[in-house]
Amino acid sequence: MNPRDSSTLWPMTVKLLKKEKILRIDFNDGNLFDLSAEYLRVESPSAEVQGHGASQKQIVSGRKDVAIVQVESVGNYAIRLHFDDNHNTGIYSWSYLHELGAKKNENWSRYLKMLEGLGLTR
């Protein structure tokens, strides 16, 4: 299947706004997402954060000021983000990034409640 056909989620542009600590992704379905470095870091698809199953997900705290220092292409299906806290093991597929954008408010609210419940800070 051609990854650029209209039935496949595909980024039209991916732009790192370093000063704002934002990754801006414009998808071929018309969605434009501004995803903060902090949000992307705490939702990293890495095993370090996600574990090896839903019950193993780790809550990452203290990343309020984290920044993305590099965006690396991984084939034609994903990117690897390099953060200034030396985390770089998560491979963010286009579909995962789209999901993070679409569910940003829900995910962020859940994250903040979990931090509060554990007595942790951003």
XYZ file of N, CA, C and O in Angstrom:
488
model
N 0.847 -1.175 0.000
C 0.000 0.000 0.000
C 0.897 1.245 0.000
O 1.885 1.310 0.702
N 0.536 2.196 -0.792
C 1.271 3.449 -0.845
C 0.990 4.247 0.417
O -0.158 4.586 0.694
N 2.036 4.568 1.209
C 1.786 5.292 2.457
C 1.213 6.683 2.257
O 0.711 7.281 3.198
N 1.273 7.194 1.062
C 0.756 8.539 0.824
C -0.654 8.556 0.254
O -1.165 9.596 -0.087
N -1.296 7.376 0.129
C -2.653 7.412 -0.397
C -3.598 7.990 0.656
O -3.262 8.095 1.826
N -4.763 8.368 0.235
C -5.661 9.134 1.104
C -6.217 8.325 2.273
O -6.706 8.895 3.228
N -6.136 6.996 2.220
C -6.661 6.191 3.314
C -5.627 5.944 4.415
O -5.936 5.380 5.448
N -4.384 6.365 4.177
C -3.309 6.182 5.145
C -2.950 7.517 5.765
O -2.774 8.505 5.060
N -2.840 7.550 7.092
C -2.418 8.783 7.760
C -0.971 9.062 7.399
O -0.111 8.188 7.537
N -0.742 10.282 6.952
C 0.586 10.649 6.503
C 0.830 12.121 6.837
O -0.035 12.955 6.582
N 1.982 12.450 7.388
C 2.249 13.859 7.690
C 2.595 14.635 6.420
O 3.423 14.198 5.623
N 1.937 15.749 6.250
C 2.264 16.637 5.134
C 3.494 17.463 5.512
O 4.358 17.703 4.690
N 3.542 17.897 6.783
C 4.711 18.603 7.306
C 4.922 18.200 8.762
O 3.975 17.928 9.489
N 6.173 18.158 9.145
C 6.573 17.942 10.540
C 7.584 19.036 10.841
O 8.609 19.141 10.165
N 7.270 19.867 11.823
C 8.139 21.005 12.118
C 8.393 21.086 13.614
O 7.457 21.073 14.411
N 9.655 21.158 13.985
C 10.036 21.341 15.375
C 10.156 22.833 15.652
O 10.963 23.528 15.032
N 9.321 23.317 16.557
C 9.377 24.713 16.987
C 10.160 24.718 18.303
O 9.584 24.553 19.382
N 11.471 24.848 18.191
C 12.350 24.677 19.355
C 12.044 25.662 20.475
O 11.974 25.272 21.641
N 11.887 26.926 20.141
C 11.654 27.941 21.163
C 10.387 27.640 21.961
O 10.354 27.778 23.184
N 9.333 27.199 21.277
C 8.047 26.912 21.911
C 7.999 25.508 22.503
O 7.044 25.155 23.189
N 8.999 24.671 22.184
C 9.053 23.267 22.622
C 7.820 22.512 22.126
O 7.155 21.784 22.876
N 7.544 22.684 20.837
C 6.364 22.105 20.191
C 6.798 21.343 18.936
O 7.652 21.813 18.182
N 6.169 20.187 18.716
C 6.287 19.491 17.444
C 4.958 19.686 16.730
O 3.906 19.282 17.248
N 4.995 20.352 15.585
C 3.783 20.637 14.804
C 3.714 19.645 13.648
O 4.656 19.530 12.867
N 2.583 18.938 13.575
C 2.403 17.943 12.521
C 1.085 18.221 11.810
O 0.030 18.279 12.436
N 1.175 18.377 10.500
C 0.015 18.609 9.646
C -0.228 17.312 8.878
O 0.603 16.914 8.059
N -1.339 16.635 9.176
C -1.642 15.351 8.542
C -2.493 15.511 7.283
O -3.213 16.504 7.123
N -2.426 14.494 6.434
C -3.153 14.511 5.168
C -4.667 14.408 5.340
O -5.398 14.582 4.369
N -5.150 14.161 6.549
C -6.597 14.113 6.774
C -7.149 15.472 7.205
O -8.309 15.598 7.563
N -6.275 16.500 7.202
C -6.705 17.847 7.561
C -6.439 18.228 9.001
O -6.642 19.380 9.378
N -5.997 17.294 9.821
C -5.696 17.608 11.220
C -4.306 18.217 11.350
O -3.350 17.742 10.729
N -4.225 19.258 12.151
C -2.965 19.910 12.484
C -2.831 19.837 13.996
O -3.708 20.312 14.727
N -1.756 19.219 14.471
C -1.550 19.054 15.899
C -0.275 19.756 16.334
O 0.769 19.609 15.699
N -0.363 20.499 17.423
C 0.792 21.063 18.115
C 0.961 20.247 19.389
O 0.133 20.334 20.299
N 2.016 19.445 19.427
C 2.255 18.539 20.549
C 3.474 19.014 21.316
O 4.565 19.125 20.749
N 3.285 19.272 22.605
C 4.401 19.774 23.413
C 5.435 18.677 23.639
O 5.114 17.480 23.660
N 6.666 19.105 23.837
C 7.745 18.162 24.130
C 7.420 17.384 25.398
O 7.643 16.167 25.470
N 6.890 18.065 26.395
C 6.545 17.399 27.649
C 5.520 16.288 27.405
O 5.679 15.162 27.888
N 4.477 16.596 26.669
C 3.427 15.606 26.366
C 4.022 14.421 25.617
O 3.762 13.261 25.953
N 4.827 14.700 24.601
C 5.437 13.618 23.828
C 6.379 12.778 24.680
O 6.443 11.559 24.527
N 7.079 13.423 25.601
C 8.011 12.691 26.462
C 7.278 11.767 27.423
O 7.640 10.610 27.601
N 6.211 12.265 28.051
C 5.506 11.437 29.034
C 4.642 10.364 28.372
O 4.257 9.395 29.031
N 4.360 10.509 27.074
C 3.600 9.502 26.326
C 4.500 8.727 25.365
O 4.021 8.110 24.412
N 5.794 8.735 25.609
C 6.738 8.036 24.739
C 6.307 6.584 24.529
O 5.905 5.911 25.485
N 6.409 6.103 23.292
C 6.059 4.707 23.034
C 7.154 3.718 23.464
O 7.031 2.519 23.238
N 8.190 4.192 24.106
C 9.298 3.324 24.518
C 8.854 2.330 25.593
O 7.924 2.588 26.357
N 9.552 1.233 25.670
C 9.282 0.238 26.713
C 9.540 0.836 28.097
O 8.883 0.464 29.069
N 10.476 1.778 28.191
C 10.772 2.441 29.466
C 9.524 3.116 30.042
O 9.305 3.104 31.246
N 8.705 3.689 29.174
C 7.491 4.386 29.616
C 6.280 3.462 29.553
O 5.505 3.368 30.494
N 6.094 2.778 28.437
C 4.899 1.967 28.220
C 4.967 0.600 28.878
O 3.937 -0.046 29.053
N 6.171 0.143 29.227
C 6.309 -1.204 29.759
C 6.047 -2.207 28.648
O 6.174 -1.900 27.463
N 5.651 -3.388 29.035
C 5.372 -4.431 28.042
C 3.908 -4.848 28.090
O 3.545 -5.956 27.746
N 3.075 -3.914 28.520
C 1.644 -4.136 28.597
C 0.985 -2.947 29.268
O 1.645 -2.160 29.940
N -0.322 -2.814 29.089
C -1.051 -1.645 29.602
C -0.886 -1.463 31.107
O -0.824 -0.346 31.604
N -0.801 -2.541 31.842
C -0.698 -2.441 33.303
C 0.697 -2.026 33.764
O 0.897 -1.740 34.939
N 1.658 -1.988 32.853
C 3.034 -1.666 33.229
C 3.444 -0.233 32.906
O 4.584 0.140 33.125
N 2.522 0.581 32.394
C 2.873 1.942 32.013
C 3.409 2.721 33.212
O 2.846 2.676 34.301
N 4.510 3.416 32.989
C 5.162 4.208 34.024
C 4.709 5.667 33.924
O 4.561 6.197 32.830
N 4.525 6.297 35.061
C 4.212 7.721 35.079
C 5.534 8.472 35.144
O 6.333 8.265 36.060
N 5.778 9.304 34.157
C 7.011 10.079 34.079
C 6.710 11.471 34.617
O 5.849 12.167 34.094
N 7.416 11.862 35.652
C 7.194 13.185 36.243
C 8.429 14.063 36.033
O 9.461 13.593 35.552
N 8.294 15.331 36.389
C 9.432 16.246 36.344
C 9.934 16.594 34.958
O 11.108 16.901 34.782
N 9.059 16.573 33.972
C 9.488 16.854 32.594
C 8.888 18.137 32.029
O 8.856 18.352 30.828
N 8.441 19.021 32.896
C 7.788 20.260 32.462
C 8.655 21.062 31.495
O 8.152 21.657 30.541
N 9.959 21.080 31.716
C 10.849 21.905 30.892
C 11.634 21.117 29.848
O 12.570 21.648 29.252
N 11.268 19.867 29.618
C 11.994 19.051 28.653
C 11.850 19.643 27.241
O 10.834 20.256 26.915
N 12.876 19.451 26.442
C 12.858 19.944 25.063
C 13.246 18.817 24.111
O 13.931 17.865 24.503
N 12.803 18.935 22.883
C 13.216 18.023 21.820
C 14.433 18.649 21.163
O 14.388 19.807 20.744
N 15.518 17.903 21.072
C 16.736 18.441 20.477
C 16.963 17.933 19.055
O 17.709 18.544 18.289
N 16.301 16.818 18.698
C 16.474 16.280 17.350
C 15.267 15.439 16.974
O 14.706 14.731 17.804
N 14.890 15.519 15.696
C 13.848 14.674 15.127
C 14.525 13.849 14.041
O 15.094 14.398 13.101
N 14.461 12.539 14.190
C 15.152 11.623 13.274
C 14.123 10.769 12.540
O 13.253 10.162 13.169
N 14.219 10.694 11.217
C 13.323 9.835 10.440
C 13.651 8.378 10.697
O 14.816 8.000 10.802
N 12.595 7.561 10.772
C 12.748 6.118 10.883
C 11.955 5.526 9.727
O 10.728 5.469 9.768
N 12.668 5.131 8.680
C 11.990 4.645 7.488
C 11.009 5.686 6.976
O 11.253 6.884 7.077
N 9.884 5.220 6.453
C 8.856 6.170 5.996
C 7.606 6.091 6.859
O 6.556 6.567 6.473
N 7.756 5.498 8.066
C 6.580 5.263 8.892
C 6.624 5.930 10.263
O 5.640 5.897 11.001
N 7.763 6.547 10.629
C 7.879 7.033 12.004
C 9.023 8.033 12.147
O 9.800 8.254 11.210
N 9.108 8.586 13.364
C 10.244 9.416 13.753
C 10.707 8.992 15.141
O 9.939 8.439 15.929
N 11.968 9.255 15.416
C 12.532 9.068 16.751
C 12.824 10.467 17.264
O 13.444 11.280 16.575
N 12.353 10.744 18.476
C 12.589 12.047 19.084
C 13.714 11.924 20.100
O 13.733 10.991 20.908
N 14.622 12.866 20.044
C 15.723 12.944 21.002
C 15.421 14.118 21.928
O 15.285 15.252 21.466
N 15.301 13.824 23.223
C 14.972 14.834 24.219
C 16.229 15.251 24.966
O 17.199 14.490 25.053
N 16.193 16.437 25.550
C 17.372 16.936 26.262
C 17.600 16.263 27.615
O 18.603 16.518 28.275
N 16.703 15.348 28.009
C 16.953 14.541 29.219
C 17.576 13.191 28.854
O 17.594 12.265 29.648
N 18.084 13.102 27.615
C 18.771 11.922 27.057
C 17.843 10.766 26.713
O 18.319 9.678 26.398
N 16.539 10.973 26.749
C 15.609 9.923 26.313
C 15.516 9.969 24.792
O 15.283 11.031 24.211
N 15.707 8.808 24.148
C 15.606 8.760 22.682
C 15.235 7.369 22.176
O 15.515 7.037 21.029
N 14.615 6.553 23.015
C 14.338 5.180 22.602
C 12.934 4.970 22.045
O 12.632 3.873 21.587
N 12.089 5.980 22.074
C 10.737 5.822 21.550
C 10.676 6.085 20.061
O 11.210 7.071 19.565
N 10.022 5.194 19.340
C 9.782 5.392 17.909
C 8.301 5.718 17.747
O 7.441 4.899 18.058
N 8.036 6.931 17.291
C 6.682 7.459 17.177
C 6.181 7.251 15.750
O 6.586 7.964 14.830
N 5.307 6.275 15.561
C 4.734 6.049 14.229
C 3.784 7.196 13.902
O 3.303 7.900 14.792
N 3.512 7.362 12.618
C 2.581 8.425 12.209
C 1.217 8.187 12.852
O 0.568 9.129 13.315
N 0.776 6.937 12.894
C -0.542 6.665 13.488
C -0.545 6.956 14.987
O -1.542 7.458 15.516
N 0.562 6.667 15.697
C 0.623 6.960 17.127
C 0.620 8.467 17.359
O -0.072 8.958 18.249
N 1.357 9.207 16.553
C 1.366 10.668 16.686
C -0.021 11.250 16.418
O -0.461 12.166 17.113
N -0.714 10.704 15.433
C -2.066 11.172 15.137
C -2.988 10.879 16.315
O -3.788 11.729 16.729
N -2.857 9.689 16.882
C -3.657 9.321 18.051
C -3.360 10.240 19.232
O -4.278 10.686 19.932
N -2.068 10.538 19.453
C -1.709 11.455 20.537
C -2.339 12.831 20.316
O -2.794 13.464 21.261
N -2.362 13.287 19.080
C -2.984 14.575 18.783
C -4.484 14.545 18.995
O -5.057 15.448 19.621
N -5.122 13.497 18.507
C -6.575 13.389 18.595
C -7.047 13.240 20.040
O -8.131 13.707 20.394
N -6.239 12.599 20.874
C -6.631 12.336 22.264
C -5.860 13.197 23.267
O -5.807 12.872 24.455
N -5.288 14.292 22.777
C -4.420 15.105 23.633
C -5.110 15.570 24.907
O -4.561 15.401 26.005
N -6.282 16.143 24.811
C -6.964 16.664 26.002
C -7.280 15.549 26.995
O -7.054 15.691 28.198
N -7.782 14.439 26.498
C -8.114 13.292 27.352
C -6.851 12.721 28.016
O -6.830 12.484 29.221
N -5.807 12.509 27.230
C -4.559 11.952 27.762
C -3.924 12.892 28.791
O -3.437 12.450 29.834
N -3.910 14.181 28.469
C -3.263 15.150 29.361
C -4.001 15.255 30.689
O -3.386 15.282 31.758
N -5.318 15.280 30.629
C -6.129 15.339 31.849
C -5.863 14.108 32.714
O -5.693 14.218 33.935
N -5.836 12.937 32.110
C -5.555 11.698 32.835
C -4.167 11.745 33.468
O -3.983 11.391 34.634
N -3.191 12.235 32.715
C -1.816 12.329 33.214
C -1.740 13.247 34.438
O -1.144 12.894 35.456
N -2.355 14.413 34.350
C -2.331 15.358 35.475
C -3.004 14.773 36.715
O -2.512 14.945 37.833
N -4.114 14.047 36.531
C -4.794 13.418 37.659
C -3.918 12.335 38.285
O -3.876 12.196 39.504
N -3.212 11.585 37.452
C -2.338 10.535 37.973
C -1.169 11.147 38.750
O -0.804 10.649 39.817
N -0.596 12.220 38.212
C 0.481 12.901 38.940
C -0.003 13.358 40.312
O 0.662 13.131 41.327
N -1.150 14.018 40.307
C -1.711 14.533 41.566
C -1.953 13.405 42.563
O -1.611 13.509 43.747
N -2.529 12.311 42.065
C -2.823 11.177 42.927
C -1.584 10.536 43.536
O -1.628 9.973 44.625
N -0.476 10.634 42.807
C 0.791 10.071 43.298
C 1.644 11.089 44.041
O 2.741 10.769 44.491
N 1.167 12.331 44.111
C 1.925 13.375 44.797
C 3.166 13.811 44.030
O 4.142 14.276 44.613
N 3.106 13.685 42.693
C 4.236 14.057 41.834
C 3.942 15.380 41.124
O 2.799 15.823 41.060
N 4.989 15.994 40.582
C 4.825 17.242 39.843
C 5.321 17.085 38.419
O 6.090 16.169 38.113
N 4.881 18.012 37.613
C 5.303 18.013 36.219
C 6.771 18.352 36.134
O 7.466 18.005 35.264
